[in-house]
Coordinates of C-alpha atoms in Angstrom, one line a residue:
M1399 CA 72.2 101.2 102.3
M1400 CA 74.5 99.1 100.1
R1401 CA 77.0 101.9 100.1
F1402 CA 76.8 101.9 103.9
I1403 CA 77.5 98.1 104.0
R1404 CA 80.4 98.4 101.5
L1405 CA 81.9 101.2 103.6
Y1406 CA 82.0 99.2 106.8
T1407 CA 83.2 96.0 104.9
R1408 CA 86.2 98.1 103.9
V1409 CA 86.6 99.2 107.6
L1410 CA 87.0 95.6 108.6
G1411 CA 89.3 95.1 105.7
L1412 CA 91.7 97.6 107.1
L1413 CA 92.6 95.3 110.0
G1414 CA 95.6 94.3 108.0
P1415 CA 98.1 92.4 110.1
E1416 CA 95.6 92.2 112.9
A1417 CA 93.0 90.4 110.8
R1418 CA 93.9 87.0 112.3
L1419 CA 93.3 88.4 115.8
G1420 CA 90.0 89.8 114.5
V1421 CA 88.9 86.4 113.4
V1422 CA 89.8 84.9 116.8
L1423 CA 87.8 87.6 118.5
A1424 CA 84.8 87.0 116.3
I1425 CA 84.8 83.3 117.1
A1426 CA 85.2 84.1 120.8
N1427 CA 82.2 86.5 120.5
I1428 CA 80.1 83.7 119.0
L1429 CA 81.0 81.4 121.9
L1430 CA 80.2 84.2 124.3
A1431 CA 76.8 84.7 122.7
V1432 CA 76.1 81.0 123.1
A1433 CA 77.1 81.1 126.7
A1434 CA 75.1 84.2 127.4
F1435 CA 72.0 82.6 125.8
A1436 CA 72.6 79.4 127.8
E1437 CA 72.1 81.2 131.2
P1438 CA 68.4 82.0 130.9
I1439 CA 67.7 78.6 129.5
L1440 CA 69.4 76.9 132.5
F1441 CA 67.6 79.3 134.8
G1442 CA 64.3 78.2 133.4
R1443 CA 65.2 74.5 133.6
I1444 CA 66.1 75.0 137.3
I1445 CA 62.7 76.7 137.9
D1446 CA 60.9 73.8 136.3
S1447 CA 62.9 71.3 138.4
L1448 CA 62.0 73.1 141.6
I1449 CA 58.3 73.4 140.7
S1450 CA 58.2 69.7 139.7
S1451 CA 59.7 68.7 143.1
Q1452 CA 57.3 71.0 144.9
S1453 CA 54.3 69.4 143.1
K1454 CA 55.5 66.0 144.2
N1455 CA 56.0 67.2 147.8
E1456 CA 59.7 66.3 147.4
M1457 CA 62.8 68.1 148.3
P1458 CA 65.0 68.7 145.2
T1459 CA 68.1 66.6 145.2
L1460 CA 71.7 67.5 144.4
A1461 CA 71.6 64.8 141.7
T1462 CA 68.7 66.6 140.0
L1463 CA 69.8 70.2 140.4
G1464 CA 73.6 69.7 140.6
P1465 CA 74.3 69.3 136.9
L1466 CA 72.0 72.3 136.1
L1467 CA 73.7 74.5 138.7
A1468 CA 77.1 73.4 137.7
A1469 CA 76.4 74.2 134.1
W1470 CA 75.0 77.6 135.0
V1471 CA 78.0 78.5 137.2
G1472 CA 80.3 77.2 134.4
F1473 CA 78.7 79.3 131.7
G1474 CA 78.6 82.3 134.0
L1475 CA 82.4 82.0 134.8
F1476 CA 83.1 81.5 131.1
T1477 CA 81.1 84.6 130.2
I1478 CA 83.0 86.7 132.7
G1479 CA 86.4 85.3 131.7
A1480 CA 85.8 85.5 127.9
G1481 CA 84.3 89.0 128.3
V1482 CA 87.5 90.2 130.0
L1483 CA 89.8 88.6 127.4
I1484 CA 87.8 89.8 124.5
A1485 CA 87.7 93.4 125.9
L1486 CA 91.5 93.3 126.5
H1487 CA 92.4 92.1 123.1
A1488 CA 89.8 94.2 121.3
D1489 CA 91.4 97.3 123.0
R1490 CA 94.9 96.2 121.9
L1491 CA 93.8 95.5 118.3
A1492 CA 91.9 98.8 118.0
H1493 CA 94.8 100.9 119.4
K1494 CA 97.5 99.2 117.4
R1495 CA 95.6 99.6 114.2
R1496 CA 94.7 103.2 114.9
L1497 CA 98.3 104.1 115.2
G1498 CA 99.2 102.0 112.2
I1499 CA 96.5 103.7 110.1
I1500 CA 97.6 107.2 111.2
T1501 CA 101.2 106.4 110.1
G1502 CA 100.0 104.9 106.8
Y1503 CA 97.8 107.9 106.1
F1504 CA 100.6 110.3 107.0
E1505 CA 103.0 108.5 104.6
H1506 CA 100.4 108.5 101.9
V1507 CA 99.6 112.2 102.2
L1508 CA 103.3 113.1 102.1
Q1509 CA 103.6 111.3 98.7
L1510 CA 100.6 113.1 97.1
P1511 CA 101.5 115.6 94.4
L1512 CA 102.1 119.3 95.2
A1513 CA 99.1 120.1 93.0
Y1514 CA 96.9 118.1 95.4
H1515 CA 98.2 119.9 98.5
G1516 CA 97.8 123.2 96.7
G1517 CA 94.0 122.5 96.3
T1518 CA 93.5 120.9 99.7
H1519 CA 93.7 122.8 103.0
S1520 CA 96.2 121.3 105.5
G1521 CA 93.6 121.8 108.3
R1522 CA 91.2 119.6 106.4
L1523 CA 93.9 116.9 105.9
M1524 CA 94.7 116.9 109.7
K1525 CA 91.0 116.8 110.6
V1526 CA 90.4 113.9 108.2
M1527 CA 93.4 112.0 109.5
L1528 CA 92.4 112.3 113.2
Q1529 CA 88.7 112.0 112.9
G1530 CA 89.0 109.1 110.4
A1531 CA 91.4 107.2 112.6
D1532 CA 89.2 107.8 115.7
A1533 CA 86.2 106.6 113.7
L1534 CA 88.0 103.4 112.7
W1535 CA 89.3 102.9 116.3
G1536 CA 85.8 103.3 117.7
T1537 CA 84.2 101.0 115.2
W1538 CA 86.8 98.2 115.7
L1539 CA 86.7 98.5 119.5
T1540 CA 82.9 98.6 119.8
F1541 CA 82.4 95.8 117.2
F1542 CA 84.7 93.3 118.8
R1543 CA 83.8 94.2 122.4
E1544 CA 80.0 94.3 122.1
Q1545 CA 78.5 94.3 118.6
C1546 CA 79.7 91.0 117.3
V1547 CA 78.0 89.4 120.3
A1548 CA 74.9 91.4 119.8
M1549 CA 74.6 90.5 116.1
V1550 CA 75.2 86.8 116.8
S1551 CA 72.5 86.9 119.5
L1552 CA 70.0 88.6 117.2
V1553 CA 70.6 86.7 114.0
V1554 CA 72.2 83.3 114.7
L1555 CA 70.5 82.4 118.0
L1556 CA 66.9 83.3 117.1
P1557 CA 66.3 79.9 115.7
I1558 CA 67.2 78.4 119.1
A1559 CA 64.4 80.5 120.6
L1560 CA 62.0 79.1 118.0
V1561 CA 63.1 75.5 118.9
L1562 CA 62.5 76.1 122.6
N1563 CA 59.0 77.4 122.0
W1564 CA 58.1 78.5 118.5
R1565 CA 55.1 80.6 119.7
L1566 CA 57.2 82.7 122.2
G1567 CA 60.2 82.7 119.8
L1568 CA 58.0 84.0 117.0
L1569 CA 57.3 87.1 119.1
L1570 CA 61.0 87.8 119.4
V1571 CA 61.5 87.3 115.7
V1572 CA 58.8 89.9 114.9
L1573 CA 60.4 92.3 117.3
V1574 CA 63.8 92.0 115.6
I1575 CA 62.3 92.4 112.2
V1576 CA 60.3 95.5 113.2
F1577 CA 63.5 97.0 114.8
A1578 CA 65.6 96.2 111.8
I1579 CA 63.1 97.9 109.5
L1580 CA 63.0 101.0 111.7
T1581 CA 66.8 101.2 112.0
S1582 CA 67.3 100.8 108.3
Y1583 CA 64.7 103.5 107.6
V1584 CA 66.4 105.9 110.0
I1585 CA 69.9 105.1 108.5
N1586 CA 68.6 105.9 105.0
R1587 CA 67.1 109.1 106.2
T1588 CA 70.1 110.3 108.2
I1589 CA 73.2 109.2 106.4
T1590 CA 72.8 112.0 103.7
L1591 CA 72.0 114.6 106.4
Q1592 CA 75.1 113.5 108.4
Q1593 CA 77.2 114.0 105.3
K1594 CA 76.1 117.7 105.2
V1595 CA 76.9 118.0 108.9
E1596 CA 80.4 116.6 108.3
G1597 CA 80.9 119.2 105.5
F1598 CA 80.4 121.9 108.1
H1599 CA 82.8 120.2 110.5
T1600 CA 85.4 120.2 107.7
D1601 CA 84.7 123.9 107.0
L1602 CA 85.1 124.6 110.7
S1603 CA 88.5 122.9 110.9
A1604 CA 89.8 124.6 107.8
R1605 CA 88.6 128.0 109.0
A1606 CA 90.2 127.6 112.4
A1607 CA 93.5 126.4 110.9
D1608 CA 93.4 129.2 108.4
A1609 CA 92.8 131.9 111.1
L1610 CA 95.4 130.5 113.5
G1611 CA 98.0 130.4 110.7
N1612 CA 97.3 134.1 110.0
V1613 CA 97.0 135.6 113.5
A1614 CA 99.3 138.5 112.6
L1615 CA 97.0 139.4 109.6
I1616 CA 93.9 139.2 111.7
Q1617 CA 95.2 141.4 114.5
S1618 CA 96.7 144.0 112.2
Y1619 CA 93.5 144.4 110.3
A1620 CA 91.3 144.2 113.4
R1621 CA 89.6 141.1 112.0
T1622 CA 89.1 139.2 115.3
E1623 CA 85.4 140.0 115.6
A1624 CA 84.7 139.3 112.0
E1625 CA 86.5 135.9 112.1
V1626 CA 84.7 134.9 115.3
S1627 CA 81.4 135.9 113.7
S1628 CA 82.2 133.8 110.7
M1629 CA 83.1 130.8 112.8
R1630 CA 79.9 131.3 114.9
S1631 CA 77.9 131.3 111.6
V1632 CA 79.4 128.0 110.6
V1633 CA 78.6 126.5 114.0
E1634 CA 75.0 127.7 113.8
K1635 CA 74.6 126.1 110.4
L1636 CA 76.2 122.9 111.7
L1637 CA 73.7 122.7 114.5
E1638 CA 70.8 123.4 112.2
K1639 CA 71.8 120.3 110.1
Q1640 CA 72.7 118.2 113.1
L1641 CA 69.5 118.5 115.1
P1642 CA 67.3 116.6 112.6
V1643 CA 69.7 113.7 112.7
L1644 CA 69.6 113.7 116.5
A1645 CA 65.8 113.8 116.4
W1646 CA 65.6 110.6 114.2
W1647 CA 67.9 108.7 116.6
A1648 CA 65.9 109.9 119.5
V1649 CA 62.9 108.2 117.9
V1650 CA 64.9 105.0 117.6
T1651 CA 66.0 105.2 121.3
V1652 CA 62.4 105.8 122.5
A1653 CA 61.1 103.0 120.3
T1654 CA 63.7 100.6 121.7
R1655 CA 62.8 101.4 125.2
A1656 CA 59.1 101.1 124.5
A1657 CA 59.8 97.8 122.9
T1658 CA 61.4 96.6 126.2
T1659 CA 58.2 97.1 128.1
I1660 CA 55.9 95.9 125.3
T1661 CA 57.9 92.7 124.6
V1662 CA 58.3 91.6 128.2
L1663 CA 54.6 92.3 128.9
S1664 CA 53.6 90.5 125.7
I1665 CA 55.7 87.4 126.4
F1666 CA 54.4 87.3 130.0
L1667 CA 50.8 87.5 128.9
L1668 CA 51.2 85.1 126.0
G1669 CA 53.2 82.7 128.3
V1670 CA 50.4 82.8 130.9
W1671 CA 47.8 81.9 128.3
L1672 CA 50.0 79.2 126.9
Y1673 CA 50.5 77.8 130.4
T1674 CA 46.7 77.6 130.9
Q1675 CA 46.6 75.6 127.6
N1676 CA 49.4 73.3 128.8
L1677 CA 51.5 74.6 125.9
T1678 CA 54.4 75.8 128.0
T1679 CA 55.9 75.6 131.5
I1680 CA 56.6 78.3 134.1
G1681 CA 60.3 77.7 133.5
E1682 CA 59.9 78.4 129.8
I1683 CA 58.0 81.6 130.6
V1684 CA 60.9 82.7 133.0
T1685 CA 63.4 81.7 130.3
F1686 CA 61.7 83.8 127.6
V1687 CA 61.3 86.8 129.9
N1688 CA 65.0 86.7 130.6
V1689 CA 65.8 86.1 126.9
S1690 CA 63.6 89.0 125.9
A1691 CA 65.4 91.3 128.3
L1692 CA 68.7 90.0 126.8
F1693 CA 67.5 90.6 123.3
I1694 CA 66.2 94.1 124.2
G1695 CA 69.7 94.9 125.6
K1696 CA 71.3 93.7 122.4
L1697 CA 68.8 95.8 120.4
E1698 CA 69.7 98.9 122.4
Q1699 CA 73.4 98.2 121.8
S1700 CA 72.7 97.7 118.1
A1701 CA 70.8 101.0 117.9
S1702 CA 73.7 102.8 119.6
F1703 CA 76.2 101.2 117.2
A1704 CA 74.1 102.0 114.2
N1705 CA 73.9 105.6 115.4
R1706 CA 77.7 105.7 115.7
L1707 CA 78.1 104.2 112.2
V1708 CA 75.9 106.8 110.6
T1709 CA 77.7 109.6 112.5
D1710 CA 81.1 108.2 111.4
A1711 CA 80.3 107.3 107.9
P1712 CA 81.0 110.7 106.3
R1713 CA 84.2 110.9 108.2
L1714 CA 85.3 107.5 107.0
E1715 CA 84.3 108.4 103.4
E1716 CA 86.5 111.5 103.6
F1717 CA 89.3 109.4 105.0
F1718 CA 89.0 106.8 102.2
E1719 CA 88.7 109.6 99.6
V1720 CA 92.2 110.8 100.7
L1721 CA 93.6 107.3 100.8
D1722 CA 92.2 106.6 97.3
S1723 CA 94.0 109.7 95.9
A1724 CA 96.8 108.3 93.9
P1725 CA 100.3 109.9 93.8
S1726 CA 100.9 111.4 90.3
V1727 CA 104.3 109.9 90.1
S1728 CA 105.6 106.6 91.2
D1729 CA 108.5 104.2 90.7
K1730 CA 108.6 101.9 87.7
P1731 CA 108.6 98.2 88.7
N1732 CA 112.2 97.9 87.5
A1733 CA 113.5 101.3 88.7
I1734 CA 117.1 101.5 89.7
E1735 CA 119.1 103.5 92.3
M1736 CA 120.6 106.7 90.9
P1737 CA 124.3 106.9 91.5
R1738 CA 125.7 110.4 92.1
P1739 CA 125.5 112.0 88.7
R1740 CA 127.9 114.3 86.9
G1741 CA 125.0 116.7 86.4
V1742 CA 124.4 116.8 82.7
V1743 CA 120.7 117.6 82.2
D1744 CA 118.7 117.4 79.0
F1745 CA 115.0 118.4 78.5
E1746 CA 113.8 116.8 75.2
H1747 CA 110.5 118.3 73.9
I1748 CA 108.8 118.4 77.3
S1749 CA 105.1 119.3 77.3
L1750 CA 102.6 119.4 80.3
S1751 CA 99.1 120.7 80.8
Y1752 CA 97.4 120.7 84.2
D1753 CA 93.9 121.0 82.9
G1754 CA 94.2 119.4 79.5
K1755 CA 93.4 122.8 77.8
R1756 CA 96.2 125.2 78.3
A1757 CA 99.9 124.0 78.2
A1758 CA 101.9 124.9 81.3
V1759 CA 105.1 124.1 79.4
D1760 CA 105.0 123.4 75.6
D1761 CA 107.8 121.6 73.7
I1762 CA 110.6 122.6 76.1
S1763 CA 114.1 121.5 75.1
L1764 CA 117.3 122.5 76.8
H1765 CA 120.8 121.2 77.6
A1766 CA 123.0 121.9 80.7
D1767 CA 126.5 120.6 81.0
A1768 CA 127.9 119.6 84.4
G1769 CA 128.7 122.6 86.5
E1770 CA 126.8 125.1 84.3
T1771 CA 124.5 127.8 85.7
I1772 CA 121.2 128.1 83.7
A1773 CA 118.9 131.0 84.4
L1774 CA 115.2 130.9 83.7
V1775 CA 113.4 134.3 83.4
G1776 CA 109.9 135.3 82.4
A1777 CA 106.6 136.6 83.7
T1778 CA 104.7 134.8 86.5
G1779 CA 103.0 131.7 85.1
A1780 CA 105.3 131.5 82.1
G1781 CA 106.2 127.9 83.0
K1782 CA 109.6 128.3 84.7
S1783 CA 108.8 126.6 88.0
T1784 CA 106.8 123.9 86.2
A1785 CA 109.7 123.0 84.0
L1786 CA 112.1 122.5 87.0
A1787 CA 109.4 120.7 89.0
I1788 CA 109.3 118.1 86.2
M1789 CA 113.1 117.6 86.7
H1790 CA 112.6 116.4 90.3
R1791 CA 109.4 114.7 89.3
A1792 CA 106.9 116.7 91.2
F1793 CA 105.0 116.0 87.9
D1794 CA 105.7 113.7 85.0
P1795 CA 105.3 115.3 81.5
Q1796 CA 102.6 114.2 79.1
K1797 CA 105.2 114.4 76.3
G1798 CA 108.9 114.3 76.1
V1799 CA 111.6 113.1 78.4
V1800 CA 114.1 114.6 80.9
K1801 CA 117.5 112.9 81.1
I1802 CA 120.3 113.2 83.6
D1803 CA 123.6 111.9 82.4
G1804 CA 121.8 110.5 79.4
I1805 CA 119.3 108.4 81.3
D1806 CA 115.6 109.0 81.6
I1807 CA 114.8 110.2 85.1
R1808 CA 111.8 107.9 85.2
D1809 CA 114.2 104.9 85.1
Y1810 CA 115.5 105.9 88.6
K1811 CA 113.9 105.4 91.9
L1812 CA 112.1 108.6 92.9
V1813 CA 113.9 108.8 96.3
S1814 CA 117.3 108.4 94.8
L1815 CA 116.5 111.0 92.1
R1816 CA 115.4 113.6 94.6
R1817 CA 118.4 112.8 96.8
N1818 CA 120.6 114.2 94.1
I1819 CA 118.6 117.4 93.5
G1820 CA 118.6 120.2 96.0
V1821 CA 116.0 123.0 96.0
V1822 CA 116.1 126.4 97.7
F1823 CA 112.6 127.9 97.5
Q1824 CA 111.6 131.5 97.5
E1825 CA 110.0 131.0 100.9
A1826 CA 112.4 129.1 103.2
L1827 CA 110.4 126.1 104.4
L1828 CA 111.4 125.3 108.0
F1829 CA 109.9 122.9 110.5
D1830 CA 108.8 124.1 113.9
R1831 CA 111.9 122.4 115.4
S1832 CA 115.4 123.4 116.4
I1833 CA 117.9 124.9 114.0
E1834 CA 120.0 121.7 114.2
E1835 CA 117.0 119.5 113.3
N1836 CA 116.1 121.7 110.4
L1837 CA 119.7 121.5 109.1
R1838 CA 119.9 117.7 109.5
V1839 CA 117.0 117.5 107.0
G1840 CA 119.7 118.0 104.4
K1841 CA 121.9 115.3 105.9
P1842 CA 120.7 113.3 108.9
D1843 CA 124.1 111.9 109.7
A1844 CA 126.0 115.2 109.3
T1845 CA 128.9 115.7 111.8
D1846 CA 129.1 118.8 113.9
Q1847 CA 132.0 120.0 111.8
E1848 CA 130.1 119.6 108.6
I1849 CA 127.2 121.6 110.0
E1850 CA 129.6 124.3 111.2
D1851 CA 131.2 124.5 107.7
A1852 CA 127.8 124.7 106.0
L1853 CA 126.7 127.5 108.3
A1854 CA 129.9 129.4 107.7
R1855 CA 129.6 129.1 103.9
A1856 CA 125.9 130.2 104.2
Q1857 CA 126.8 133.3 106.2
A1858 CA 124.7 132.0 109.0
K1859 CA 127.1 131.5 111.9
E1860 CA 126.9 135.0 113.2
F1861 CA 123.2 135.3 113.8
I1862 CA 123.0 131.7 115.3
A1863 CA 125.7 132.7 117.8
R1864 CA 123.5 135.6 119.0
L1865 CA 120.6 133.2 119.9
P1866 CA 120.4 132.2 123.6
E1867 CA 120.3 128.5 122.8
G1868 CA 122.3 128.6 119.6
M1869 CA 121.7 125.5 117.5
K1870 CA 119.1 124.2 119.9
S1871 CA 116.9 127.3 119.4
N1872 CA 113.5 126.5 118.0
V1873 CA 112.7 128.5 114.9
G1874 CA 108.9 128.5 115.5
E1875 CA 106.1 127.6 113.0
R1876 CA 107.4 128.1 109.5
G1877 CA 110.5 129.7 111.0
R1878 CA 108.6 132.8 112.2
S1879 CA 111.0 133.5 115.1
L1880 CA 113.7 134.3 112.5
S1881 CA 113.9 137.1 109.9
G1882 CA 113.5 136.4 106.2
G1883 CA 117.2 136.5 105.5
E1884 CA 118.0 134.3 108.4
R1885 CA 115.5 131.7 107.3
Q1886 CA 116.9 131.8 103.8
R1887 CA 120.5 131.4 104.9
L1888 CA 119.4 128.3 107.0
A1889 CA 117.8 126.9 103.8
I1890 CA 121.0 127.4 101.9
A1891 CA 123.1 125.8 104.7
R1892 CA 120.6 122.9 104.5
A1893 CA 121.3 122.6 100.8
L1894 CA 125.0 122.7 101.3
L1895 CA 124.8 119.8 103.8
K1896 CA 122.8 117.8 101.3
N1897 CA 125.5 118.5 98.7
P1898 CA 123.5 117.7 95.6
P1899 CA 125.2 117.7 92.2
I1900 CA 122.1 119.5 90.8
L1901 CA 120.7 122.6 92.4
V1902 CA 117.5 124.6 91.8
L1903 CA 117.2 128.1 93.2
D1904 CA 113.6 129.2 92.9
E1905 CA 113.4 133.0 93.5
A1906 CA 115.8 132.6 96.4
T1907 CA 116.4 136.3 97.0
S1908 CA 113.3 138.0 95.7
A1909 CA 111.7 138.7 99.1
L1910 CA 114.9 140.2 100.8
D1911 CA 116.0 143.7 101.4
A1912 CA 119.2 144.9 99.6
G1913 CA 121.5 144.4 102.6
T1914 CA 120.3 140.9 103.4
E1915 CA 120.3 140.0 99.7
V1916 CA 124.1 140.7 99.5
L1917 CA 124.7 138.2 102.4
V1918 CA 122.3 135.6 100.8
Q1919 CA 123.9 136.1 97.4
K1920 CA 127.3 135.4 98.8
A1921 CA 125.9 132.2 100.4
L1922 CA 124.3 131.2 97.1
E1923 CA 127.6 131.7 95.2
E1924 CA 129.1 129.2 97.7
V1925 CA 126.3 126.6 97.3
M1926 CA 126.5 126.9 93.4
K1927 CA 130.2 126.0 93.2
G1928 CA 130.8 122.8 91.3
R1929 CA 127.1 122.1 90.7
T1930 CA 124.7 122.2 87.7
T1931 CA 122.5 125.0 88.9
F1932 CA 119.1 126.2 87.6
V1933 CA 118.1 129.7 88.8
I1934 CA 114.6 131.1 88.5
A1935 CA 114.9 134.9 89.0
H1936 CA 113.0 138.1 88.4
R1937 CA 115.9 140.3 89.5
L1938 CA 118.1 140.1 86.5
A1939 CA 121.1 141.4 88.5
T1940 CA 121.3 138.1 90.3
I1941 CA 121.8 136.1 87.0
R1942 CA 124.3 138.5 85.3
N1943 CA 127.0 135.8 85.2
A1944 CA 124.8 132.8 84.2
D1945 CA 126.3 130.6 81.5
R1946 CA 123.0 130.7 79.7
I1947 CA 119.7 132.4 80.1
L1948 CA 116.3 131.0 78.9
V1949 CA 113.4 133.4 78.5
F1950 CA 110.0 131.8 79.0
H1951 CA 106.7 133.0 77.6
E1952 CA 103.4 131.2 77.8
G1953 CA 105.1 127.9 78.4
K1954 CA 107.7 128.2 75.6
I1955 CA 111.3 129.1 75.5
V1956 CA 111.3 132.2 73.2
E1957 CA 114.9 133.3 73.7
R1958 CA 118.2 131.8 74.9
G1959 CA 121.7 133.0 75.2
T1960 CA 124.1 134.9 77.5
F1961 CA 123.1 138.1 79.2
D1962 CA 125.0 140.3 76.6
E1963 CA 123.7 138.2 73.7
L1964 CA 120.1 138.6 74.8
V1965 CA 120.5 142.3 75.3
A1966 CA 122.0 142.7 71.9
K1967 CA 118.9 140.9 70.3
N1968 CA 116.7 143.7 71.7
G1969 CA 113.9 141.2 72.3
R1970 CA 111.8 140.3 75.3
F1971 CA 114.8 139.9 77.6
A1972 CA 116.2 143.3 76.6
Q1973 CA 112.8 144.9 77.5
L1974 CA 113.0 143.2 81.0
A1975 CA 116.6 144.5 81.4
K1976 CA 115.6 148.0 80.4
A1977 CA 112.6 147.9 82.8
Q1978 CA 115.1 147.1 85.7
F1979 CA 117.5 149.9 84.5
M1980 CA 120.3 147.4 83.9
V1981 CA 121.0 148.2 80.2
Q1982 CA 121.0 152.0 80.8
E1983 CA 123.5 151.6 83.6
E1984 CA 125.8 149.6 81.4
Q1985 CA 125.5 151.9 78.4
K1986 CA 125.6 155.2 80.3
P1987 CA 129.0 157.0 79.6
A1988 CA 131.1 157.9 82.6
I1989 CA 130.8 161.5 83.8
P1990 CA 134.1 163.3 83.6
A1991 CA 135.5 164.6 86.9
G1992 CA 134.6 168.2 87.6
D1993 CA 131.6 168.3 85.2

């Protein structure tokens, strides 16, 4: 129960810049509760005044009833006006903060490390963002519109009922206590069950996103029926866990409605008996019947709100779990802007382990002069990508330091560091937007001429000219409306627009056919000119002219040198070259004509 209270205390804490409006709305709700409570009291006083006049065979005078009627009308008008204003501003607060929370969550998730995204399905992150924001919106809206009044009425104003008539007021106190115990019991029983339900909702979202992202695979392997069956199985399990929660809250609903009849009847019976004993008046009986109806209404609202809180609690916990995930890298307090560097890069004894057991890279040291091309080769998992990811601070090393132009990269602001490093990935990562929008990711303020020049150097102008809408053509989700070579050439054009002094080519041609690779290789030669370039490659033919080649094995650099130097060593690199028939071709004597 305490965890539940802490969770919703944090929900109110997320009001942020709207906290002041929240305080104003809370005060307005207190005043509204007082006004709502005043109406049945005034009604009872008017009844007593009428009965008193009748017993004296007198007509009630305006002087007697006027103030009571005026106060009743005044409180009624205030209740209407305050209710409208509270509802209006509660709506504004909830909607503004919902959009603010979505924006903040989105920014936070984009800053989380790649390792986090690698282990968390994007469908889950979307589901957590939307459902979490909706849960926060609903909680704020309902709280400031209705529940604050309900809680004030139930907790703060009960003493007023005891002052009016402690015997009748005590009956209301007992009702509230019994209801609070019942609600607390149901919350404790259902909150854990609801967490299991939310786990199935998360699984449902992840499965749906996974299937929709792989429609081609599902259709080609005739997996439609199997995927639908799997989804149906998750839905059935979800319902199996959800039904007991619904049953418990049905009990609360029935108990609340039964309490309405029992309470009104009890107050009426007790009131009649007290009247016969001259311990109350008819006006007080009428007042407490109305007050009891008011309290029952607030209890029903509270039950509905508590039901919503229990339903939303697991979604909010998931939401806060993501928000509490800290980025693995961040700026130092005194970090500086990185000026455009010359491109001298030094790795000094870099070590990093993902799990604390096996090193991803172990004591890596290397030097690259400005404008040099350094190639990294080795088996999958040897540490090549990890080493270069450290250079643009996807991770920070546990040991060692990376320097650019002699300065530790951690002394620079992260954004300015990454602005000076361009990456062309093995899979061209494109947004589901137009070609022009994807290119402007590299340089938002690029001129039309700069874009045209970049496309020409990337060998991409020809295929864009064939598209019906040209630069305005949408590339589809992950660029699926384009071929692999076309996507890769757009990625290269994007890097050219960014014009970084340091460039990383991560298996940029490994997934292409021979004809397309020739075009892309020409584009890469353009983008590499005048830059310090790091190339990760499995096809050794693409790094034949690298200034230096580093051979990685189990997180270490085991060989380094030029292509010819490494072949002459007859080590691990030479074995790779022989496996790709590169050495034999170079050593094979020419066949004389006519033989």
